[in-house]
mmCIF file of C-alpha atoms and ligand atoms in Angstrom:
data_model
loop_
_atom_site.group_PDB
_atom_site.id
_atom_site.type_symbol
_atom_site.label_atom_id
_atom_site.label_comp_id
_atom_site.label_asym_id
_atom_site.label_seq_id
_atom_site.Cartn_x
_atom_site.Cartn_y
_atom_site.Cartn_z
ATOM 1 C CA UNK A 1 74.919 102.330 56.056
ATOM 2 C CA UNK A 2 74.330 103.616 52.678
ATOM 3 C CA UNK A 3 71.861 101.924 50.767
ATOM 4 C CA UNK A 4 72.557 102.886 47.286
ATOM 5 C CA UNK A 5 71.948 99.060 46.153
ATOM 6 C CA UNK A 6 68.737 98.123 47.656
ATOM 7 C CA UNK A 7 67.780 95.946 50.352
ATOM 8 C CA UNK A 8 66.420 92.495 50.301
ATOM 9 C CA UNK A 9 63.686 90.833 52.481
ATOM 10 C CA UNK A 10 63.230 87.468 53.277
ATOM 11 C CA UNK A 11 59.544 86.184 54.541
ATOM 12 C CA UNK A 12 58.173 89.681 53.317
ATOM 13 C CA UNK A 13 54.426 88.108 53.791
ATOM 14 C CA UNK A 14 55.693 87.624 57.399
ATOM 15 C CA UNK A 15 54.421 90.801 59.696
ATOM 16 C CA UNK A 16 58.151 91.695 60.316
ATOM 17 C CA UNK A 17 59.233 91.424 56.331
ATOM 18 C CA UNK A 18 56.103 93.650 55.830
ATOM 19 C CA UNK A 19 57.280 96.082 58.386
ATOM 20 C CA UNK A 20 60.395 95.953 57.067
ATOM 21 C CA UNK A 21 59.556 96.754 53.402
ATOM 22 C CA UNK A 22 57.426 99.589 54.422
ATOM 23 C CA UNK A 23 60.099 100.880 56.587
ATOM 24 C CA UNK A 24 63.096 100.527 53.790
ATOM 25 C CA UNK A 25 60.448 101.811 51.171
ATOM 26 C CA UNK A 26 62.782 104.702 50.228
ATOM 27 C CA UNK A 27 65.919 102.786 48.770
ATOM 28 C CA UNK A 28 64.978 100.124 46.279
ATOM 29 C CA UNK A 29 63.483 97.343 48.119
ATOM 30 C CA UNK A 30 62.846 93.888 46.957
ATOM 31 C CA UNK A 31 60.791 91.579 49.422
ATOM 32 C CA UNK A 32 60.422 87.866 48.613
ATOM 33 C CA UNK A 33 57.694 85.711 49.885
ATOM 34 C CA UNK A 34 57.743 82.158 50.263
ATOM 35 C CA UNK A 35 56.886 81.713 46.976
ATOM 36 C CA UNK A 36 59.550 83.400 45.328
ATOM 37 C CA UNK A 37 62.475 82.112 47.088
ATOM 38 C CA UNK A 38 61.759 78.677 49.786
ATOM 39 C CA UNK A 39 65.018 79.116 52.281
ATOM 40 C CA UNK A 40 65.313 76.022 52.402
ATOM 41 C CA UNK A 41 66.709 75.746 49.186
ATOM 42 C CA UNK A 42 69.286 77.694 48.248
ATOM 43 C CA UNK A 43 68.964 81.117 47.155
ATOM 44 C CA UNK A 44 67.485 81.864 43.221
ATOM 45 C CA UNK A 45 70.658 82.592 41.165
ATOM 46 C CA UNK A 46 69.058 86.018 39.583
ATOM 47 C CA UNK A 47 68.578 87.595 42.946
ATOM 48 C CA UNK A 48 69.822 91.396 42.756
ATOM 49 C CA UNK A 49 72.924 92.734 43.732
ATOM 50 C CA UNK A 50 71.877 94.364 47.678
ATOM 51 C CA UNK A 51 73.511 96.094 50.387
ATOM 52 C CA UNK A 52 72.074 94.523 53.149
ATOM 53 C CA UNK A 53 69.758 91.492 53.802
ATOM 54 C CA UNK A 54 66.988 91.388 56.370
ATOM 55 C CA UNK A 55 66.133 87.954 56.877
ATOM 56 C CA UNK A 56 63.129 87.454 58.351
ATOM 57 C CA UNK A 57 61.653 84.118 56.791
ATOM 58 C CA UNK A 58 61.326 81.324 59.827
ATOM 59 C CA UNK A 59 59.081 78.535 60.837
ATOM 60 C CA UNK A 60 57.926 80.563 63.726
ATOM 61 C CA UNK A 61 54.852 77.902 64.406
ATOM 62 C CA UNK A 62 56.524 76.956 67.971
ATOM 63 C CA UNK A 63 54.544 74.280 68.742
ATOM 64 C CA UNK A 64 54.214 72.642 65.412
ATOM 65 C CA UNK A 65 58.457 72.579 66.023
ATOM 66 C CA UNK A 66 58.115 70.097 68.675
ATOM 67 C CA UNK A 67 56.822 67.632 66.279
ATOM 68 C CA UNK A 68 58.448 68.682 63.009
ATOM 69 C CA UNK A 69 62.041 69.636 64.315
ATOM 70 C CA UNK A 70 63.788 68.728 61.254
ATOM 71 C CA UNK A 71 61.526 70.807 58.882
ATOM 72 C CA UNK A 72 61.868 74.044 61.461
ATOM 73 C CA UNK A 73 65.628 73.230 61.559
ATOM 74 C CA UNK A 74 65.612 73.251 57.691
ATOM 75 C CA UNK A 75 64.195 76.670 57.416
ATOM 76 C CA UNK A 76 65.447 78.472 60.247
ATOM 77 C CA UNK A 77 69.107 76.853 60.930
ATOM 78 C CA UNK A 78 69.215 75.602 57.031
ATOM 79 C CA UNK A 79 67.409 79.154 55.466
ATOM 80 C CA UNK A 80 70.348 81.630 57.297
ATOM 81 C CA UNK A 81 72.996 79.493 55.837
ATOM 82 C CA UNK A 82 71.402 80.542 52.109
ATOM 83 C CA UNK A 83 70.787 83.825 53.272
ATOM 84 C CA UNK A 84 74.500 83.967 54.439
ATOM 85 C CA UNK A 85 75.398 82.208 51.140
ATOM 86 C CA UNK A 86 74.269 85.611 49.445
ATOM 87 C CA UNK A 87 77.254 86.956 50.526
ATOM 88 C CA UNK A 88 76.299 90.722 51.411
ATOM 89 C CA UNK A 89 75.961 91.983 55.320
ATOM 90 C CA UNK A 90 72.941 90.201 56.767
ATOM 91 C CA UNK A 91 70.782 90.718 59.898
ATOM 92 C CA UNK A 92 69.217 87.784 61.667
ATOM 93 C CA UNK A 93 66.501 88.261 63.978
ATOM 94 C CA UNK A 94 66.763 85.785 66.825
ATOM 95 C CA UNK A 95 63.947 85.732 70.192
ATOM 96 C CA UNK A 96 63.759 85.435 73.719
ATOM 97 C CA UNK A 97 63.216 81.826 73.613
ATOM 98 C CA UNK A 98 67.123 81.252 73.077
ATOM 99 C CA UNK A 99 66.754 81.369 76.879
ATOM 100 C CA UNK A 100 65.434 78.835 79.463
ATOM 101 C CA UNK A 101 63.668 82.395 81.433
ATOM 102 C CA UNK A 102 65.089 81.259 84.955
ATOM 103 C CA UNK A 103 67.290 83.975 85.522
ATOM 104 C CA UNK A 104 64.574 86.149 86.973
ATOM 105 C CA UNK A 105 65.757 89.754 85.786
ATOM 106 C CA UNK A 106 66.522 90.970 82.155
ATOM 107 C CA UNK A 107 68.694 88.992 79.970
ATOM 108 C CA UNK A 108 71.665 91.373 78.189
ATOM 109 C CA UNK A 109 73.314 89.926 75.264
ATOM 110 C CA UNK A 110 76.252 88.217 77.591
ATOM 111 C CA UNK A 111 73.824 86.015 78.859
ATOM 112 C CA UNK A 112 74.333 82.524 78.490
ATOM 113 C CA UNK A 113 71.312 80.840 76.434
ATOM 114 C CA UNK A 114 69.851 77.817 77.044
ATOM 115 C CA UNK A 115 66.787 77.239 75.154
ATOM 116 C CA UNK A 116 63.352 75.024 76.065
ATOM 117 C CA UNK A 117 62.014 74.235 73.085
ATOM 118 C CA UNK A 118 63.112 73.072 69.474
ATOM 119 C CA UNK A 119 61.638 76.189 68.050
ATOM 120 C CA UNK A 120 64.736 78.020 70.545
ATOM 121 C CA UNK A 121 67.345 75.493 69.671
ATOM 122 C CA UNK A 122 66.838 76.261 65.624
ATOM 123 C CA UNK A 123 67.416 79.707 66.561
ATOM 124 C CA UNK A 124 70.239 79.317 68.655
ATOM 125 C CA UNK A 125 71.859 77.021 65.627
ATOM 126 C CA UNK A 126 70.918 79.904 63.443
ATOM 127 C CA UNK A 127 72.246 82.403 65.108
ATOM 128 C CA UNK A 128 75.525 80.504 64.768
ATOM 129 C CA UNK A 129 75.223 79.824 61.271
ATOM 130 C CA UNK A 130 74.977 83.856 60.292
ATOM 131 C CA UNK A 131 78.423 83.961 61.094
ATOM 132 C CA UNK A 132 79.819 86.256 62.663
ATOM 133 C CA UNK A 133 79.656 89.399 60.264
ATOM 134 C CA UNK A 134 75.617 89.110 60.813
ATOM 135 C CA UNK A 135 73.922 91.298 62.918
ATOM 136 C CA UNK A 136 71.973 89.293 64.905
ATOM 137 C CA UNK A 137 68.792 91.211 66.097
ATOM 138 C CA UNK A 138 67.231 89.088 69.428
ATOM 139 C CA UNK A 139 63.639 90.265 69.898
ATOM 140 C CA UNK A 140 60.504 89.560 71.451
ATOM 141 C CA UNK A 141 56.154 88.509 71.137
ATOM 142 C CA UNK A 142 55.928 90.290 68.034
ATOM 143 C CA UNK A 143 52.597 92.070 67.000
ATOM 144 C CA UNK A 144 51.762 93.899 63.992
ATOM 145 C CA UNK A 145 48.950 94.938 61.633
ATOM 146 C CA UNK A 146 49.079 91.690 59.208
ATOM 147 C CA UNK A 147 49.359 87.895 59.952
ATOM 148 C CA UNK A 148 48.389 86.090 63.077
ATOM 149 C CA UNK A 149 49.243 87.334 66.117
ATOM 150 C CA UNK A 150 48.327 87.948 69.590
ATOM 151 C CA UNK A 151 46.716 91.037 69.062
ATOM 152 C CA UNK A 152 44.753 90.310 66.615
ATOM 153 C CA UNK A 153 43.410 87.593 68.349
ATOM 154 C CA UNK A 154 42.406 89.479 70.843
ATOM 155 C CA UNK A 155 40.772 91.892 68.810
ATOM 156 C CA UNK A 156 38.754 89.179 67.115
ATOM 157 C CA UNK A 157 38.488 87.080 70.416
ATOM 158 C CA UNK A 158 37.239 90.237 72.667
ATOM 159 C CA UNK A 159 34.423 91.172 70.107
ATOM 160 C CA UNK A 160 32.650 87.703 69.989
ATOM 161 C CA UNK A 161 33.083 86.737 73.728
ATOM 162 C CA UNK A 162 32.589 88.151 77.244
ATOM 163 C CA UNK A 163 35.616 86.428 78.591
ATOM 164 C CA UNK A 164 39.008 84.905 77.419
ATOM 165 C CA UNK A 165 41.849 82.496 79.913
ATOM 166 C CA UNK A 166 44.884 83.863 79.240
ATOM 167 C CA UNK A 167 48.620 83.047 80.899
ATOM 168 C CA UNK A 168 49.774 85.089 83.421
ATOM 169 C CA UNK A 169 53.369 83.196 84.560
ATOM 170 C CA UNK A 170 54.995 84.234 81.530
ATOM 171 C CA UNK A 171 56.588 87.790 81.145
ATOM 172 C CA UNK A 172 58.016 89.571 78.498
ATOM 173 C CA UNK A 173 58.256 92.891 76.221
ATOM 174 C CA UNK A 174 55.678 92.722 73.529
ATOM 175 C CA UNK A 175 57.454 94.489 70.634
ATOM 176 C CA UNK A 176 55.640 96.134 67.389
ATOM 177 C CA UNK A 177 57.206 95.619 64.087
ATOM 178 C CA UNK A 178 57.059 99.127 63.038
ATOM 179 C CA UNK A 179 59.075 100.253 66.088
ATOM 180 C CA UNK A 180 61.496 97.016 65.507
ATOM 181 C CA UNK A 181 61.662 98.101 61.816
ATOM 182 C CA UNK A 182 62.825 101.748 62.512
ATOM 183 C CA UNK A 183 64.905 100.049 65.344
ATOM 184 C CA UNK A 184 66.703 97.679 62.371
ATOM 185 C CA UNK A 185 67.637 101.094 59.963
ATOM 186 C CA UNK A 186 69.611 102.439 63.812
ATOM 187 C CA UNK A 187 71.442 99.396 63.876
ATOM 188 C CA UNK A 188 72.674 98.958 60.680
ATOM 189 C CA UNK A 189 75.190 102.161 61.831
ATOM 190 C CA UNK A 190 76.029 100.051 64.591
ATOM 191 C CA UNK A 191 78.976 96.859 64.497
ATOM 192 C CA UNK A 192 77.721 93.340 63.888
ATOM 193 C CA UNK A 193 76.983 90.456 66.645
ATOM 194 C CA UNK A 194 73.902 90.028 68.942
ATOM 195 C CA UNK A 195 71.984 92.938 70.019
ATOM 196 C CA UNK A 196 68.546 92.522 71.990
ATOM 197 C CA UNK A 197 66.021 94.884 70.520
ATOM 198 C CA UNK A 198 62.635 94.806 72.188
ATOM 199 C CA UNK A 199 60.465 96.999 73.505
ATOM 200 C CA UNK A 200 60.843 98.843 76.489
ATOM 201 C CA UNK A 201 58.596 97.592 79.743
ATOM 202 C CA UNK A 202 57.489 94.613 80.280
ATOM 203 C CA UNK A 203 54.236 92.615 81.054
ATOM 204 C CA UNK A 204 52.242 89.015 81.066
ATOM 205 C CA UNK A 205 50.491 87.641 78.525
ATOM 206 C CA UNK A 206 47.139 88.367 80.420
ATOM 207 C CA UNK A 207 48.402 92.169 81.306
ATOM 208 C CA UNK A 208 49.070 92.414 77.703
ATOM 209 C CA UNK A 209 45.794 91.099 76.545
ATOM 210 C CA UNK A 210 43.933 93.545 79.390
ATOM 211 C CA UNK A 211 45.894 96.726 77.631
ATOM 212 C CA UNK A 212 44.236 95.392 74.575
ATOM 213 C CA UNK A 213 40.753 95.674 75.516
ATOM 214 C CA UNK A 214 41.521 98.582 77.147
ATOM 215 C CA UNK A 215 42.916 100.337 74.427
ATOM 216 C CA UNK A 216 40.367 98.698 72.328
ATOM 217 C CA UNK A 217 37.662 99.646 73.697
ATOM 218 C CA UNK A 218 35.930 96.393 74.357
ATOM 219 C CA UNK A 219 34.503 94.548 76.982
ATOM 220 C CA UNK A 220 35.968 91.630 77.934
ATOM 221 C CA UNK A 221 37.381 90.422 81.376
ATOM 222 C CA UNK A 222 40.712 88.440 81.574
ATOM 223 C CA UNK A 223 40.987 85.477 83.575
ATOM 224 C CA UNK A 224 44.425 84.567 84.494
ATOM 225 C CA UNK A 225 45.667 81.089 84.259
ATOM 226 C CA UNK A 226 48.651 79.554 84.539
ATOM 227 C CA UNK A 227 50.984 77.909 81.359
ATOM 228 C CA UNK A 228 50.271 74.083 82.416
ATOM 229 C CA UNK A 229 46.613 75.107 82.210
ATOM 230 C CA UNK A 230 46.707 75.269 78.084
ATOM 231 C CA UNK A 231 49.107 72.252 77.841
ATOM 232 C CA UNK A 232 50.814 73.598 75.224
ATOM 233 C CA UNK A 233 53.125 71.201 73.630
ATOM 234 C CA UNK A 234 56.519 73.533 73.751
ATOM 235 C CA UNK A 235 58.105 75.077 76.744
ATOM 236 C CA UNK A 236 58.170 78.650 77.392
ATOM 237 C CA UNK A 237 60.839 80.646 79.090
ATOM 238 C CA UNK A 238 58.801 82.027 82.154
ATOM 239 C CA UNK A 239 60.476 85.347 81.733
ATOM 240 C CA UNK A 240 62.174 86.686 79.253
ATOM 241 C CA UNK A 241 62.416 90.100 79.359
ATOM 242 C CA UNK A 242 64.916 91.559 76.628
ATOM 243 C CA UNK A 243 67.334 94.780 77.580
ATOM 244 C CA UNK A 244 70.565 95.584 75.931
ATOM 245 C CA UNK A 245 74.037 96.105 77.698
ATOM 246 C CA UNK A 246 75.584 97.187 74.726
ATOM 247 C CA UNK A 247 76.908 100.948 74.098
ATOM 248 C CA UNK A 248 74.421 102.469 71.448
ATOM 249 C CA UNK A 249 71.922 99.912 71.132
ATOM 250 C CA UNK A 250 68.901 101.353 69.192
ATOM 251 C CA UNK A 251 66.215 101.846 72.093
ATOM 252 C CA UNK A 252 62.384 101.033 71.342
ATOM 253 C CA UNK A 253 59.297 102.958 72.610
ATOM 254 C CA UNK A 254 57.092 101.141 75.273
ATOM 255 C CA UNK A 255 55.422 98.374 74.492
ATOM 256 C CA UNK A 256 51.786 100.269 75.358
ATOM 257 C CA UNK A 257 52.678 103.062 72.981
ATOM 258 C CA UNK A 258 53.791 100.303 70.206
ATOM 259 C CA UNK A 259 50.256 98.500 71.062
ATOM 260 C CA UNK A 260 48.596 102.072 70.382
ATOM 261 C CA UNK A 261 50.526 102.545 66.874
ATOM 262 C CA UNK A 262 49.327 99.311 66.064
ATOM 263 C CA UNK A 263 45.466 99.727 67.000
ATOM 264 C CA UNK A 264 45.774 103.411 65.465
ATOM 265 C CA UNK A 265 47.232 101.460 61.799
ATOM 266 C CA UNK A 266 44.516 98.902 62.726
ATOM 267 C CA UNK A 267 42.344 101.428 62.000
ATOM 268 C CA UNK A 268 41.231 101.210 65.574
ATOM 269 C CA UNK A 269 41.270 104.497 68.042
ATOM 270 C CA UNK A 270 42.481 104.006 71.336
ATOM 271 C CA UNK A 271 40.081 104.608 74.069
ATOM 272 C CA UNK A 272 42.117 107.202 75.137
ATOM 273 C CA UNK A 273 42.023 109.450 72.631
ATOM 274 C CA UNK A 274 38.138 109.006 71.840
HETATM 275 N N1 NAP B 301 56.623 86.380 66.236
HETATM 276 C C1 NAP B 301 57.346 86.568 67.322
HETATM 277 O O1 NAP B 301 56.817 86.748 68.419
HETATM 278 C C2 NAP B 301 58.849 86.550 67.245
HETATM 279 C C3 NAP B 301 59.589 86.764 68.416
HETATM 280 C C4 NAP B 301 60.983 86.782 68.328
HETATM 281 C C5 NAP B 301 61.619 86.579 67.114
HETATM 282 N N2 NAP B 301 60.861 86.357 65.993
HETATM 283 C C6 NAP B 301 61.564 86.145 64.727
HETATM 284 O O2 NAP B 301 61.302 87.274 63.906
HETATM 285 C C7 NAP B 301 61.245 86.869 62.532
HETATM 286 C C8 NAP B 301 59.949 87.353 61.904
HETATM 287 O O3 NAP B 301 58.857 86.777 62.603
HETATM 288 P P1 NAP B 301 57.355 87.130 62.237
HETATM 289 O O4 NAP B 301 56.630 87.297 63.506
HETATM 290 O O5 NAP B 301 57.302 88.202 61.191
HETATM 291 O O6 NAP B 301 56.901 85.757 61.600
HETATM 292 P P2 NAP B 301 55.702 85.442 60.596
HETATM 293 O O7 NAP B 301 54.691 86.521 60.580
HETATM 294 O O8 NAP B 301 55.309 84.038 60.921
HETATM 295 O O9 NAP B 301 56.461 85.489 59.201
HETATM 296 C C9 NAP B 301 57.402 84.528 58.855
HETATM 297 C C10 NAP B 301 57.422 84.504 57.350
HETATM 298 O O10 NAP B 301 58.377 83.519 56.953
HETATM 299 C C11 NAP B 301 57.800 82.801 55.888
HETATM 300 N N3 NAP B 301 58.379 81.482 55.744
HETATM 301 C C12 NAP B 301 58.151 80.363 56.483
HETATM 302 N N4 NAP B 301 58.863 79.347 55.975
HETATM 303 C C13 NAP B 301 59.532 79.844 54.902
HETATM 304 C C14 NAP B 301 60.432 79.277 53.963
HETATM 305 N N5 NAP B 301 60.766 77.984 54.011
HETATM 306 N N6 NAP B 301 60.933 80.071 52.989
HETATM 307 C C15 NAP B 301 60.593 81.375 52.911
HETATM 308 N N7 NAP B 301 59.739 81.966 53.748
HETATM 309 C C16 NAP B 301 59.229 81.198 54.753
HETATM 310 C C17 NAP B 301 56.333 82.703 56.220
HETATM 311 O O11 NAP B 301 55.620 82.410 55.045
HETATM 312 P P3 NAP B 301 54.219 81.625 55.120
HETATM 313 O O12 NAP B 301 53.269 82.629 55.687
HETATM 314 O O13 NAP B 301 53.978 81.247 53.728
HETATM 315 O O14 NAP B 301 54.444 80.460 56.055
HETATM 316 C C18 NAP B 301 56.067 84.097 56.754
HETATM 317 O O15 NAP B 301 55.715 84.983 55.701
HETATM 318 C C19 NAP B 301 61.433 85.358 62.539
HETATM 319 O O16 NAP B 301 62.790 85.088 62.303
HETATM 320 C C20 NAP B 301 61.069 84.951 63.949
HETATM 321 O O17 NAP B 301 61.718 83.757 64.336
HETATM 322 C C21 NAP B 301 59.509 86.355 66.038
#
């Protein structure tokens, strides 16, 4: 696609719209927080002309959706129907948790979702409200240099303790934003609908936290528990591994190498290479 006209970002605090900016730095990029344009509302009326929309913004708090659905359906199902209103192509990025992780092997984009939580459903709806000109981008446990996220956690978690319970029964690809980012410019040359784009391989939550202090450097032993254990107040899809059954579909490094990018722009060098 030729982006003569700029591109616009939605949520560009969030560690995707970051990603995004940096990654469409070369045409004329305009990123709006929160603060400049709620998506709950609709959109402000002196927004630029664009060529494309990457809407990132969402409640993405999963739990806090369980007890505030209306407010996560307001942003998430409510917020694409603005950033459809805008009227210029649009991709949507959607997650694993549009499916109920029973099926036991990798979910392609004919699978039938079925989502646990109200965090999934408000993504499902919003998926549907794109239309059906959007690209609609499914991915997966995203990590990145900026905002909270599971790797920074870890980082932070792995230098003040000796030991951290983390969830082994669920499995999925964790996916870094810079790789998704480079993986969103690909797809805009490919046609609309749903396309999964996560990393490639696949892990646990405590597998994923082990590469971390691996990678890191720091000492700190994983013990495994299972979901029930944390009592968390949404369900999560025991497995949701993402691949893609469509012809073309923009492929994504492995999940280690994505967790190495994101150590290296941590500032962080891997143990590996020390
Ligand atoms: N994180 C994951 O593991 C994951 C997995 C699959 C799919 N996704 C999807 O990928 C997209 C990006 O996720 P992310 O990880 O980058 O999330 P993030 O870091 O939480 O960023 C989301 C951004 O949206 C903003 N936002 C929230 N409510 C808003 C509103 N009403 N109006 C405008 N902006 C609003 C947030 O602003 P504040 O900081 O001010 O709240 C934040 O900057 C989301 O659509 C998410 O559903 C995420």
């Amino acid at each position: 696609m030729e982006l003569s006209r700029g591109v616009l970002v939605t949520g560009a605090a969030g560690q995707l719209g970051v990603a995004l900016c940096e990654e469409f730095a070369d045409s004329a990029v305009a990123g709006l927080t929160r603060t400049e344009w709620d998506v709950s509302a609709p959109p402000p009326r002196e927004l630029p002309g664009v060529d494309v929309v990457l809407h990132t913004a969402a409640w993405t708090d999963v739990d806090g959706a369980e007890t505030h659905p209306q407010e996560a359906a307001a942003v998430n199902v409510g917020g694409t129907q603005h950033a459809a209103e805008l009227g210029a192509p649009l991709v949507v990025f959607s997650t694993d948790y549009v499916f109920d992780g029973r099926k036991g092997e990798p979910y392609v984009e004919s699978d039938a979702p079925n989502p646990l939580s109200v965090y999934g459903r408000t993504k499902l709806e919003a998926e549907a409200a794109a239309g059906e000109d959007a690209w609609i981008a499914r991915t997966s446990w995203l990590f990145g240099w900026t905002s909270t996220n599971f790797v920074r956690t870890m980082l932070r978690v792995g230098a003040e303790r000796n030991e951290v319970a983390v969830v082994d029964d669920q499995r999925g690809c964790p996916t870094y934003v810079g790789h998704l980012a480079g993986a969103v410019r690909e797809l805009l040359d490919r046609p609309p609908g749903v396309w999964h784009l996560a990393a490639d391989g696949d892990c646990s939550w405590a597998e994923f936290a082990e590469a971390i202090f691996e990678e890191a450097g720091l000492v700190c032993r994983v013990r495994r528990i299972k979901t029930e254990e944390l009592a968390r107040p949404a369900p999560r899809p025991p497995y949701s591994v993402l691949r893609s059954e469509r012809p073309g579909a923009p492929r994504l490094p492995h999940w280690r190498e994505g967790l190495r990018a994101c150590l290296d722009r941590l500032g962080l060098e891997s143990a590996e290479a020390r």
